[in-house]
PDB file of C-alpha atoms and ligand atoms in Angstrom:
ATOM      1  CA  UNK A   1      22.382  18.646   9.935  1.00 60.00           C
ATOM      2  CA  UNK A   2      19.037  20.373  11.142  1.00 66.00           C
ATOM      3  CA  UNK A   3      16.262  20.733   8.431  1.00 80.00           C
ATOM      4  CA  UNK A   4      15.133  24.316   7.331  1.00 92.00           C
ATOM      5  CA  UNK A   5      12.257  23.481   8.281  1.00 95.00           C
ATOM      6  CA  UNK A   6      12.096  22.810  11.944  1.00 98.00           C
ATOM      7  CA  UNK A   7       9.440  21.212  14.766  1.00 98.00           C
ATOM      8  CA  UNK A   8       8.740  24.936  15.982  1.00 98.00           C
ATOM      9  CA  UNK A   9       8.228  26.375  12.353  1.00 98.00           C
ATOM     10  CA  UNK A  10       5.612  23.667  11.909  1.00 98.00           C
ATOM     11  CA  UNK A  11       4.202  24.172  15.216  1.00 98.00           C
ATOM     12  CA  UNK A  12       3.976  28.341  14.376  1.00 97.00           C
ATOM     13  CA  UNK A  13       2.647  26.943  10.686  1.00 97.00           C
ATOM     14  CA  UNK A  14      -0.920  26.872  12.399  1.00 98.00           C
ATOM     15  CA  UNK A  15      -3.588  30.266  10.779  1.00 94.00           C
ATOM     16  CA  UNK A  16      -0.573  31.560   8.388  1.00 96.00           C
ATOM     17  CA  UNK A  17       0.667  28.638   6.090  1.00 96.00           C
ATOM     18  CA  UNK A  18      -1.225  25.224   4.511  1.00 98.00           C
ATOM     19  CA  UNK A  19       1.476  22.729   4.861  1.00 98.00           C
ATOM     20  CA  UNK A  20       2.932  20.268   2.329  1.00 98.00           C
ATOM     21  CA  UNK A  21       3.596  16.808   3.362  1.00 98.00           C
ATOM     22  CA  UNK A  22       4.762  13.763   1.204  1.00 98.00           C
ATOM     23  CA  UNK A  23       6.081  10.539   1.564  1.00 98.00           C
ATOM     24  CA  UNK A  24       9.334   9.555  -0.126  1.00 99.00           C
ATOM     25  CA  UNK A  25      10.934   6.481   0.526  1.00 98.00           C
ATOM     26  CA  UNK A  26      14.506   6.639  -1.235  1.00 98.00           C
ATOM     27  CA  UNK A  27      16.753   9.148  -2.739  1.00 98.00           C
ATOM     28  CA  UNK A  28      15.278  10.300  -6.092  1.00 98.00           C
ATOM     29  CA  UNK A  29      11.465  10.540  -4.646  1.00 98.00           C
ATOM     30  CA  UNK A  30      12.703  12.999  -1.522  1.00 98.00           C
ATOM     31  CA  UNK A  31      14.989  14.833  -4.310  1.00 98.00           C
ATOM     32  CA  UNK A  32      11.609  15.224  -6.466  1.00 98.00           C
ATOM     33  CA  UNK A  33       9.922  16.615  -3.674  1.00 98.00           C
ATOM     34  CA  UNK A  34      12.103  18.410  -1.757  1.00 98.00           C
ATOM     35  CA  UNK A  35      12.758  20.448  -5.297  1.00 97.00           C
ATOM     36  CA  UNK A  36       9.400  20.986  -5.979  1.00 98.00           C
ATOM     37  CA  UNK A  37       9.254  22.304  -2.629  1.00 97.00           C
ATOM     38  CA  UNK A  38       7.694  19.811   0.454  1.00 98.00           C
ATOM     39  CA  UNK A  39       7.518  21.124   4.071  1.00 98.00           C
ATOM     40  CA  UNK A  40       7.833  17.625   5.500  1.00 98.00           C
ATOM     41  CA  UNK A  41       9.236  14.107   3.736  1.00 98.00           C
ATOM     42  CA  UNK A  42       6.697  11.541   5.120  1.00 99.00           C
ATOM     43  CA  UNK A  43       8.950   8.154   5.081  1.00 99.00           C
ATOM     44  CA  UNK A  44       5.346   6.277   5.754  1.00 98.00           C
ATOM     45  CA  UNK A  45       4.921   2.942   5.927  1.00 98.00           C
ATOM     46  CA  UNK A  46       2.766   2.585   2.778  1.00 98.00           C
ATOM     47  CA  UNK A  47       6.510   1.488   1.720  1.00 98.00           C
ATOM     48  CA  UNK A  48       4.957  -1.826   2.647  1.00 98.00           C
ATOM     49  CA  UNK A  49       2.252  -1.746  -0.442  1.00 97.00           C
ATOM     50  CA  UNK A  50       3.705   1.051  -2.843  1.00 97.00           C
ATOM     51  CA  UNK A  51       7.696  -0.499  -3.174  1.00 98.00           C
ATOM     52  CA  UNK A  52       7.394  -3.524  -1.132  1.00 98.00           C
ATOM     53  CA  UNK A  53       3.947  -4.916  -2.550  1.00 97.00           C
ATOM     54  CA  UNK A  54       2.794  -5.884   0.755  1.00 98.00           C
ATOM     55  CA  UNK A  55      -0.819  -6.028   0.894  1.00 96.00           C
ATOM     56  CA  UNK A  56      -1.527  -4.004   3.773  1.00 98.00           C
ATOM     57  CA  UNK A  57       1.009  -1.937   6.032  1.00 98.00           C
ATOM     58  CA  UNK A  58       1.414  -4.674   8.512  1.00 98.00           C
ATOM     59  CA  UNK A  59       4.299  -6.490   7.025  1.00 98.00           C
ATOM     60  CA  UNK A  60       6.806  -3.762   6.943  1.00 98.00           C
ATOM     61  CA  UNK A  61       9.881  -4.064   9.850  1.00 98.00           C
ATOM     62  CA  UNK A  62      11.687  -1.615  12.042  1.00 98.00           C
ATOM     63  CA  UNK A  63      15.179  -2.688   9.881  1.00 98.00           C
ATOM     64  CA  UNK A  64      13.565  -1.905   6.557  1.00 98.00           C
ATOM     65  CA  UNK A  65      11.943   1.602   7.473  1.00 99.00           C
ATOM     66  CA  UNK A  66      15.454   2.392   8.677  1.00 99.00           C
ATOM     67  CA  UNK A  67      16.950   1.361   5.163  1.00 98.00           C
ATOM     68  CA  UNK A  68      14.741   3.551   3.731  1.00 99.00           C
ATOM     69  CA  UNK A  69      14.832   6.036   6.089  1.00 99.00           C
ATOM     70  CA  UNK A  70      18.703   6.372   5.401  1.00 98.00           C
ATOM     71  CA  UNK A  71      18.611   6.726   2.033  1.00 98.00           C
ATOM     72  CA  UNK A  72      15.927   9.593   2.320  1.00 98.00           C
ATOM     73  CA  UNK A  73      18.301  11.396   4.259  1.00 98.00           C
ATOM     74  CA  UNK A  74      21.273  10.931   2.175  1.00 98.00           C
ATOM     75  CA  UNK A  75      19.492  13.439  -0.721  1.00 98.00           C
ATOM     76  CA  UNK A  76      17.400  15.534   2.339  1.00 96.00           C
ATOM     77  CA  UNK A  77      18.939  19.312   2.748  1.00 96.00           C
ATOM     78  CA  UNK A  78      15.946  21.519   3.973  1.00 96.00           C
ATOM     79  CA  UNK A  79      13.166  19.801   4.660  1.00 98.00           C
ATOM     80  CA  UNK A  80      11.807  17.994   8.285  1.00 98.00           C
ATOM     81  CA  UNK A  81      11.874  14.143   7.676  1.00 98.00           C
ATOM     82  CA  UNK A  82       9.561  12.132   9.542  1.00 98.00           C
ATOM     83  CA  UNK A  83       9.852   8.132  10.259  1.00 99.00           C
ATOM     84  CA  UNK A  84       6.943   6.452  10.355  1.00 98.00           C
ATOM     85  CA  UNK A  85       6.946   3.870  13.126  1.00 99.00           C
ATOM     86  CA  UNK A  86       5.975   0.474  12.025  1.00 98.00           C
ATOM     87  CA  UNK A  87       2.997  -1.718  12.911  1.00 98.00           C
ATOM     88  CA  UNK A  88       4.351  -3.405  16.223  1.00 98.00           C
ATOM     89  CA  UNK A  89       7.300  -1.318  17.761  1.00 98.00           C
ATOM     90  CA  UNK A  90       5.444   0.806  20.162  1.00 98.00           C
ATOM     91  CA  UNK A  91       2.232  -0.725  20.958  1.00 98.00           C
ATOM     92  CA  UNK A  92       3.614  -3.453  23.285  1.00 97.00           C
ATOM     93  CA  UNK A  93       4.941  -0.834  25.708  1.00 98.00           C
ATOM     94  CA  UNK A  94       5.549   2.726  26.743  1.00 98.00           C
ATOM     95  CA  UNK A  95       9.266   1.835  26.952  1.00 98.00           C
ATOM     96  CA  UNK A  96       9.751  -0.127  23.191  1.00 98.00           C
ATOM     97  CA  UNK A  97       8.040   3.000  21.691  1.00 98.00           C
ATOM     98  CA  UNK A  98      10.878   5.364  23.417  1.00 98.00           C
ATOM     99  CA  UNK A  99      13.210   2.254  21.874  1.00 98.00           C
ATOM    100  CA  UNK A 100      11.908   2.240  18.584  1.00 98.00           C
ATOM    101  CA  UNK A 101      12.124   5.977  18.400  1.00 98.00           C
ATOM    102  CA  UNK A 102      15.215   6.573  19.305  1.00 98.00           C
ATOM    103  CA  UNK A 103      16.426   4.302  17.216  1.00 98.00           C
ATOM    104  CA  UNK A 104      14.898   5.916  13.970  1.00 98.00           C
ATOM    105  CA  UNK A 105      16.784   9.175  15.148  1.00 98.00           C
ATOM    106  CA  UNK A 106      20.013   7.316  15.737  1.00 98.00           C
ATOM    107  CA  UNK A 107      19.950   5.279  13.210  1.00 98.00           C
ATOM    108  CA  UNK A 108      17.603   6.356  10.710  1.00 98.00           C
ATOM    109  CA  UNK A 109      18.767  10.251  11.214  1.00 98.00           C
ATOM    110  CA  UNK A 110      15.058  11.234  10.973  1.00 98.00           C
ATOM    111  CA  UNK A 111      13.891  14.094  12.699  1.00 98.00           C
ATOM    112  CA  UNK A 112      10.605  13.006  14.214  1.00 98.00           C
ATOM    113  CA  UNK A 113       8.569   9.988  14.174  1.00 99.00           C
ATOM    114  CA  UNK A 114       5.162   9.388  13.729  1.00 99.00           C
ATOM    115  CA  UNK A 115       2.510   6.727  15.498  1.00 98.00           C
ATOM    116  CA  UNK A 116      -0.892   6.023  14.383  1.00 98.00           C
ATOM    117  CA  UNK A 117      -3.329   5.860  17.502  1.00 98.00           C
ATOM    118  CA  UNK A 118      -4.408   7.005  20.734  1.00 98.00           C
ATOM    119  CA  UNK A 119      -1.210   6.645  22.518  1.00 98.00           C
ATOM    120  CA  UNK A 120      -0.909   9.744  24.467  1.00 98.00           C
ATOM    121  CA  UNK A 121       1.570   7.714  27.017  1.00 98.00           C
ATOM    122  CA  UNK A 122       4.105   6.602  24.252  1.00 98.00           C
ATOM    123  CA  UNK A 123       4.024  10.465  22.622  1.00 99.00           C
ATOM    124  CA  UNK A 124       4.672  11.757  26.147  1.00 98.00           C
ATOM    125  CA  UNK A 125       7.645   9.399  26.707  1.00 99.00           C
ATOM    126  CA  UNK A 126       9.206   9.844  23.383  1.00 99.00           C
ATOM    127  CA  UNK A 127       9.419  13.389  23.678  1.00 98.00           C
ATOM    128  CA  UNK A 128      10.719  13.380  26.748  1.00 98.00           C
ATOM    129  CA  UNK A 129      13.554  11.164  25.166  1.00 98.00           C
ATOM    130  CA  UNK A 130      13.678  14.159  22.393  1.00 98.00           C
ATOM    131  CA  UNK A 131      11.701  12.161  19.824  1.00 98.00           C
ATOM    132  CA  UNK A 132       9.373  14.826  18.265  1.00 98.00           C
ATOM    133  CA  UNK A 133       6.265  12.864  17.085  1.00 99.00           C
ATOM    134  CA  UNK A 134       3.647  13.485  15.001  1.00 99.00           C
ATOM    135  CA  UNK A 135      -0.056  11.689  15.930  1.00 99.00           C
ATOM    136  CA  UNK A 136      -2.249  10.443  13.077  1.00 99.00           C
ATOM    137  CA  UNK A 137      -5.802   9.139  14.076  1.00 99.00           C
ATOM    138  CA  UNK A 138      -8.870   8.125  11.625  1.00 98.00           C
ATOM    139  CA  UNK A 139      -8.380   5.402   9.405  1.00 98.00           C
ATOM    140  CA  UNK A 140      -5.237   4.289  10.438  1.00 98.00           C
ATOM    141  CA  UNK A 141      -4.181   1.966   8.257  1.00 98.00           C
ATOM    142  CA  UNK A 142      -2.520  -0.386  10.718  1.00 98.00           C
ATOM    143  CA  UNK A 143      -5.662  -0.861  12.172  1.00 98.00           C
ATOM    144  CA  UNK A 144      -6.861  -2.683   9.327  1.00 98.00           C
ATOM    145  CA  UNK A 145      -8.347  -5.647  10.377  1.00 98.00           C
ATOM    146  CA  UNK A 146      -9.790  -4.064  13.502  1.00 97.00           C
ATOM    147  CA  UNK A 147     -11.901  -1.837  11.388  1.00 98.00           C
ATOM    148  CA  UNK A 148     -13.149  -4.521   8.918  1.00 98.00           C
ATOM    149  CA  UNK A 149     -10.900  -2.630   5.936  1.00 97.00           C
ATOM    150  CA  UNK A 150     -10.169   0.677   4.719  1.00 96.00           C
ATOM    151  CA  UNK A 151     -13.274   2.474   5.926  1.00 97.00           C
ATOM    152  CA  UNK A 152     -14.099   5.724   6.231  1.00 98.00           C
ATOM    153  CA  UNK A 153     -13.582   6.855  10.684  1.00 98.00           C
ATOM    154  CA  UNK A 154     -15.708   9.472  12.758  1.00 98.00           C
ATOM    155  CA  UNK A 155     -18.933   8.669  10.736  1.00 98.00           C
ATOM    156  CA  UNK A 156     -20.874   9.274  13.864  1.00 98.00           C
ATOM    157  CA  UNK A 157     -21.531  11.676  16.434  1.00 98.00           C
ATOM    158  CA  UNK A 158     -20.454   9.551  18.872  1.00 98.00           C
ATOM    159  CA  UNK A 159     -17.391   8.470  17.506  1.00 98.00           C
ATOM    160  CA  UNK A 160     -16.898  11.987  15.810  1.00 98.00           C
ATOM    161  CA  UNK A 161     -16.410  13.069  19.430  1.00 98.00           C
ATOM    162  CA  UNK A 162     -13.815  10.541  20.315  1.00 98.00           C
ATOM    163  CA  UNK A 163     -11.761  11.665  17.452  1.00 98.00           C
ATOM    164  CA  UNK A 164     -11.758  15.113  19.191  1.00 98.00           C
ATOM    165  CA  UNK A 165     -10.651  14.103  22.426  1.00 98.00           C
ATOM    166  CA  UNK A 166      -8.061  11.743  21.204  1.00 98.00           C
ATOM    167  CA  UNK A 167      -6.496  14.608  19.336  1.00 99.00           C
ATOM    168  CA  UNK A 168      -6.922  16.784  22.461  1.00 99.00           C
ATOM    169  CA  UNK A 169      -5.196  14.101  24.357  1.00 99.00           C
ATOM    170  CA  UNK A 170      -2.338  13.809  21.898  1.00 99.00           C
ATOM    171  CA  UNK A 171      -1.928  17.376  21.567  1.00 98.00           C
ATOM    172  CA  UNK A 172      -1.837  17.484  25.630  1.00 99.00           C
ATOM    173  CA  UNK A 173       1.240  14.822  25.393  1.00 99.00           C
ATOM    174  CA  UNK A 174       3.232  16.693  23.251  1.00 98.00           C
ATOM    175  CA  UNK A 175       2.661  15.752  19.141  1.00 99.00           C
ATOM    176  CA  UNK A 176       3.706  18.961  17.252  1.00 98.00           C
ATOM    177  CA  UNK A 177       1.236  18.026  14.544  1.00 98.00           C
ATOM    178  CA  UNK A 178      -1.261  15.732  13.684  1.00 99.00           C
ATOM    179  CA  UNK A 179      -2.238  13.240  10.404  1.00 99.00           C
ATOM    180  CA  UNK A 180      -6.323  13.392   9.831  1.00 99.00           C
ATOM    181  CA  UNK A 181      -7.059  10.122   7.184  1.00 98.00           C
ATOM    182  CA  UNK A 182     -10.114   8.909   5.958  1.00 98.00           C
ATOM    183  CA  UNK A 183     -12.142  11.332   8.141  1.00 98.00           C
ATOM    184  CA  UNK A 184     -15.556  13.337   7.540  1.00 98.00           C
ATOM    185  CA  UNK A 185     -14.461  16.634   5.780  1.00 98.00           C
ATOM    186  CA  UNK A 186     -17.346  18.060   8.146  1.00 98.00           C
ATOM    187  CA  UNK A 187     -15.152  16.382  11.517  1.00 98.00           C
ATOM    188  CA  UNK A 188     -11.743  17.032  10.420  1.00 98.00           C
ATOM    189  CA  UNK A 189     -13.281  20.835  10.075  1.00 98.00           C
ATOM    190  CA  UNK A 190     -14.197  20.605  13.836  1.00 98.00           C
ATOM    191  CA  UNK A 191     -10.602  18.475  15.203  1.00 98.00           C
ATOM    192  CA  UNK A 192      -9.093  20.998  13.110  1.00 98.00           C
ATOM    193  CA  UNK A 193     -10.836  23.516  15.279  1.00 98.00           C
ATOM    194  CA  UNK A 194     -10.136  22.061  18.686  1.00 98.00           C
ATOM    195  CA  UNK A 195      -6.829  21.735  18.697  1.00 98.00           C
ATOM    196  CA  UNK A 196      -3.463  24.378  18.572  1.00 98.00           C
ATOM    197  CA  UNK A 197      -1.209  21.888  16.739  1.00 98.00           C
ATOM    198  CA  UNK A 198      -1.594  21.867  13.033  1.00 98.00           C
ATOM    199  CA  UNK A 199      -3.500  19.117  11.304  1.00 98.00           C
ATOM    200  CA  UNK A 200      -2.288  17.329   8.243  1.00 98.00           C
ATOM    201  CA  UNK A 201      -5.772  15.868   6.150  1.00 98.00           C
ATOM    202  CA  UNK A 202      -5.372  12.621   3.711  1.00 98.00           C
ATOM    203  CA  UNK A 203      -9.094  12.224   2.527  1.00 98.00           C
ATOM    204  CA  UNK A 204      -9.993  14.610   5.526  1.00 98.00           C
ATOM    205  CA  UNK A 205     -11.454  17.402   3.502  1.00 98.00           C
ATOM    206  CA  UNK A 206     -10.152  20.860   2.510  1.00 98.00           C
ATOM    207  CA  UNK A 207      -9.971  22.482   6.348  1.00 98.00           C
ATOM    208  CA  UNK A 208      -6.885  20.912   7.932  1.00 98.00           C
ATOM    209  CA  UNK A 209      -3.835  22.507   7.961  1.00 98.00           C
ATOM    210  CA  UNK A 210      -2.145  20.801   5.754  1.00 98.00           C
ATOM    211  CA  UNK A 211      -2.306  18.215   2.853  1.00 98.00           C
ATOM    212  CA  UNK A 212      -0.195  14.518   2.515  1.00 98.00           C
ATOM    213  CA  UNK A 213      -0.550  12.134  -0.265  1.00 98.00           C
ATOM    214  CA  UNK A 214       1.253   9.181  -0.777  1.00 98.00           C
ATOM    215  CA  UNK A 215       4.014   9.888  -3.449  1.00 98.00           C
ATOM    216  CA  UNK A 216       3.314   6.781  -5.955  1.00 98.00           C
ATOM    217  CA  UNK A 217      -0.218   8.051  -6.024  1.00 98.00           C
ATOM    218  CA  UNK A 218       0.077  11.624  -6.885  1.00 98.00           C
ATOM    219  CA  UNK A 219       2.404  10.375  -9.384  1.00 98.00           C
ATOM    220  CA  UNK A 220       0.378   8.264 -11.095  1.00 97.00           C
ATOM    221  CA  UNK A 221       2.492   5.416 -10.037  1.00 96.00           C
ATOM    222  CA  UNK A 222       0.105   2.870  -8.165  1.00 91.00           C
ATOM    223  CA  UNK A 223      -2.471   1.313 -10.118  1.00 87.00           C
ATOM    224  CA  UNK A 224      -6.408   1.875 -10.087  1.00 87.00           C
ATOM    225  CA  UNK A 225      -8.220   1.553  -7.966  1.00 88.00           C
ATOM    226  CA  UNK A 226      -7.418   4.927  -6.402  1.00 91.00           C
ATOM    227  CA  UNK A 227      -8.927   6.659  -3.286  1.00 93.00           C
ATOM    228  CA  UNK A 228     -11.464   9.813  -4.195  1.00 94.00           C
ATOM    229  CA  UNK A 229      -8.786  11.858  -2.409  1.00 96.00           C
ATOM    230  CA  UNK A 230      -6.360  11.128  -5.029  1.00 97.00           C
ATOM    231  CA  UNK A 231      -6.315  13.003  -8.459  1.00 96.00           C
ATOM    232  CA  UNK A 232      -2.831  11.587 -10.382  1.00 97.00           C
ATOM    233  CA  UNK A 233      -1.076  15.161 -11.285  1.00 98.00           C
ATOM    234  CA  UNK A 234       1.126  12.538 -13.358  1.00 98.00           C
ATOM    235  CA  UNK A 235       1.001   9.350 -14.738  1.00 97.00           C
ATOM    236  CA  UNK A 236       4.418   8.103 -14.373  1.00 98.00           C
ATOM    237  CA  UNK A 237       3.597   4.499 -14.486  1.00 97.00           C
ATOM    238  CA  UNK A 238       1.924   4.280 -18.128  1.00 97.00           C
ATOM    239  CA  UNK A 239       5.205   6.561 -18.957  1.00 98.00           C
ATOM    240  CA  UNK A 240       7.459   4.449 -17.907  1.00 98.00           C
ATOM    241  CA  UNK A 241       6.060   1.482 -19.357  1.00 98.00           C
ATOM    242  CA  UNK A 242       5.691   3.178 -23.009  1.00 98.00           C
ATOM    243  CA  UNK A 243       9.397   4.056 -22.631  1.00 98.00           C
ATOM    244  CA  UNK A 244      10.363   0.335 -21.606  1.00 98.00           C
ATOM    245  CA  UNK A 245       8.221  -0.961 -24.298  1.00 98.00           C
ATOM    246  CA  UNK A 246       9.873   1.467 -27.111  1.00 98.00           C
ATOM    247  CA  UNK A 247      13.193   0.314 -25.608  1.00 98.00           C
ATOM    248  CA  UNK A 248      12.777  -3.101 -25.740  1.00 98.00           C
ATOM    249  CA  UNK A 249      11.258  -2.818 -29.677  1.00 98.00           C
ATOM    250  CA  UNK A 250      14.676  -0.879 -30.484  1.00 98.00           C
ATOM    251  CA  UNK A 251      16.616  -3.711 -28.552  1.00 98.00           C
ATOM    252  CA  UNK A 252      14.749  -6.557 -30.978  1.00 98.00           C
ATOM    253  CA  UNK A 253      14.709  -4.730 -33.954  1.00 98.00           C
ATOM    254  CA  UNK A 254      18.460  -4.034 -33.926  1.00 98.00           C
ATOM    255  CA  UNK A 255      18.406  -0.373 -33.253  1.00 98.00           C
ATOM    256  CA  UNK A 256      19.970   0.250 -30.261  1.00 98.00           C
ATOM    257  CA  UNK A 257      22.599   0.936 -28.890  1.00 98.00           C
ATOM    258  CA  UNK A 258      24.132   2.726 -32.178  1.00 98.00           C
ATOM    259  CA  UNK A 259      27.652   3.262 -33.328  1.00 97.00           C
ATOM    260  CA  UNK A 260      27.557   6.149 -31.570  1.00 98.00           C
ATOM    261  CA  UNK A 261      26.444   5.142 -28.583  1.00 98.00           C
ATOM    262  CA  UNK A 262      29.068   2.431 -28.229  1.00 98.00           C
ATOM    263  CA  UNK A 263      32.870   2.545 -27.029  1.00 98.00           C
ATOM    264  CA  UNK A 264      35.410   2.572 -29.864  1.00 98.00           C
ATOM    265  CA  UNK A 265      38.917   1.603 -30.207  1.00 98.00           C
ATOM    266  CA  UNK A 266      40.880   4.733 -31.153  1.00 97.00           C
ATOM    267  CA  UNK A 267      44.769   5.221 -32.721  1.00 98.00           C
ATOM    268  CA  UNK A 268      47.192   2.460 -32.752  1.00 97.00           C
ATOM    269  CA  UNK A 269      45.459   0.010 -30.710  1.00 98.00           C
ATOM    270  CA  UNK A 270      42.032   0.456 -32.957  1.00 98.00           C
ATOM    271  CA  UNK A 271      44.700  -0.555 -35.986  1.00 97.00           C
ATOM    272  CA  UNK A 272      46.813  -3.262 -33.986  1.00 97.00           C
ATOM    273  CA  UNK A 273      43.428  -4.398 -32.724  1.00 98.00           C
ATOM    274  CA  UNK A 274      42.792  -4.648 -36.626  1.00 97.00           C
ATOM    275  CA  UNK A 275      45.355  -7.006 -37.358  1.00 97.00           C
ATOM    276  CA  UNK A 276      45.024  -9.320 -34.603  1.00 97.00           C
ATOM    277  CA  UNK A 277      41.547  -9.404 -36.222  1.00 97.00           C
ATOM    278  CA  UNK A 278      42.673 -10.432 -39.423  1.00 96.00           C
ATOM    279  CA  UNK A 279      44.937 -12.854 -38.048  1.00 94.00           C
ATOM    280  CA  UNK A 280      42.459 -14.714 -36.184  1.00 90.00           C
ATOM    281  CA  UNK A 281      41.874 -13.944 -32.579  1.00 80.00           C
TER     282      UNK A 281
HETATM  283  O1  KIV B 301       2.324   5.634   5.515  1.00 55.90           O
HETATM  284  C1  KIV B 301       1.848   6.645   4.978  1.00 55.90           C
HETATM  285  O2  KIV B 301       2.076   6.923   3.798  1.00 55.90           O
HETATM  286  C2  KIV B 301       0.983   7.495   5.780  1.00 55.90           C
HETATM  287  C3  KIV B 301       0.302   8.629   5.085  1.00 55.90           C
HETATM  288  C4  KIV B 301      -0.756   8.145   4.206  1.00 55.90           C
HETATM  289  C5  KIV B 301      -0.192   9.634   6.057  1.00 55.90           C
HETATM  290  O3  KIV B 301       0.851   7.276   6.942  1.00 55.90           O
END
């Protein structure tokens, strides 16, 4: 079924509307979010580190986005759902990127995909295959090793200026939006600037178009160290472990479950019951 909100209403998002991205990688977190009211379900490849416990993003395979991806879907009723394409499906060529993303949309039933990169080839292929995608450039987390760790992107003019042109470029091949992490605030003002296509900040300062945060962070679900970018508007991990811990004290001490909460023989089987009881069973 198509989303309420569509490629073109993000697109036309751009001036009139901050958009609200999150990632969600099974049913309850895209139920959470879509009720509290998301634009866009991010299924992002932090699934690697937040559910998988990966170290890094680089782990995570085509067959277990999809997994995810599916079970997103299955609670999803209004909002756009975008698969995030992992490390290794579309760098090797223009044609396994039009591969992989078709396949999230086939199999997956995502509606768009997203790449991290200058790869203004593979965006232009996929949507001419109908893939919608969505670019992402800064610190791109698959890039890991390349950049020495999770560092901080576009900290010079130089390389400030390369950001802008990339996202020129990947505007030019066709992404309908654009992920800004790890950037400047000061830069992702300017890229913000320079391009039509709204842009979608994760430690990119308050002047993109929009805002994503990893779920489990917001949440309060991954533990400290966290990012500057991140303020917890719950903490659902020390919650969860109080209510296991009070759980597991009833458990030892006897005091669950209770009569009541426990099946019960009723009528004449509770009395035949009874007897065979009494008569040894
Ligand atoms: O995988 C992910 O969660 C992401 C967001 C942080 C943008 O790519």
């Amino acid at each position: 079924m198509p989303p309420l909100v569509t490629v073109p209403k993000i697109l036309a998002s751009k001036h009139r509307q901050r958009l609200v991205m999150i990632t969600a990688y099974d049913a309850p977190t895209a139920r959470w979010a879509e009720n509290a009211g998301a634009d866009i379900l991010l299924v992002g490849d932090s699934l690697a580190m937040v559910v998988l416990g990966h170290d890094t993003t680089l782990a995570v395979t085509m067959d277990e986005m999809l997994h995810h991806a599916r079970a997103v879907m299955r609670a999803q009723s209004h909002c756009l759902v975008v698969g995030d394409l992992p490390f290794g499906t579309y760098q090797d060529s223009v044609q396994a990127a039009v591969h992989a993303g078709v396949r999230y949309l086939k199999e997956g039933g995502v509606h768009a995909v997203k790449l991290e990169g200058a790869w203004p080839d593979r965006v232009e292929a996929l949507v001419a295959a109908g893939v919608p995608v969505m670019g992402h450039l800064g610190l791109t987390p698959q890039s890991v090793h390349a950049f020495g760790g999770y560092r901080v992107q576009g900290t010079t003019a130089e390389a400030a200026r390369t950001l802008i042109e990339n996202a020129r470029d990947l505007e030019a091949a066709g992404c309908f939006s654009l992920v800004l992490e790890g950037v400047p605030a000061e830069v992702a003002t300017e890229v913000t600037k320079a391009v039509t296509i709204p842009t979608i900040g994760i430690g990119a300062g308050p002047d993109c178009d929009g805002q994503v945060l990893v779920i489990h962070d917001l949440l309060g679900m991954s533990p400290p160290p966290r990012p500057r970018f991140v303020t917890p508007y719950a903490l659902l991990g020390e919650a969860a472990e109080a209510a296991i811990a009070r759980w597991a004290s009833d458990v030892r001490e006897g005091r669950v479950p209770t009569g009541a909460q426990s099946y019960h023989l009723t009528g004449e089987t509770a009395v035949a019951w009874q007897q065979i009881v009494k008569g040894g069973v």
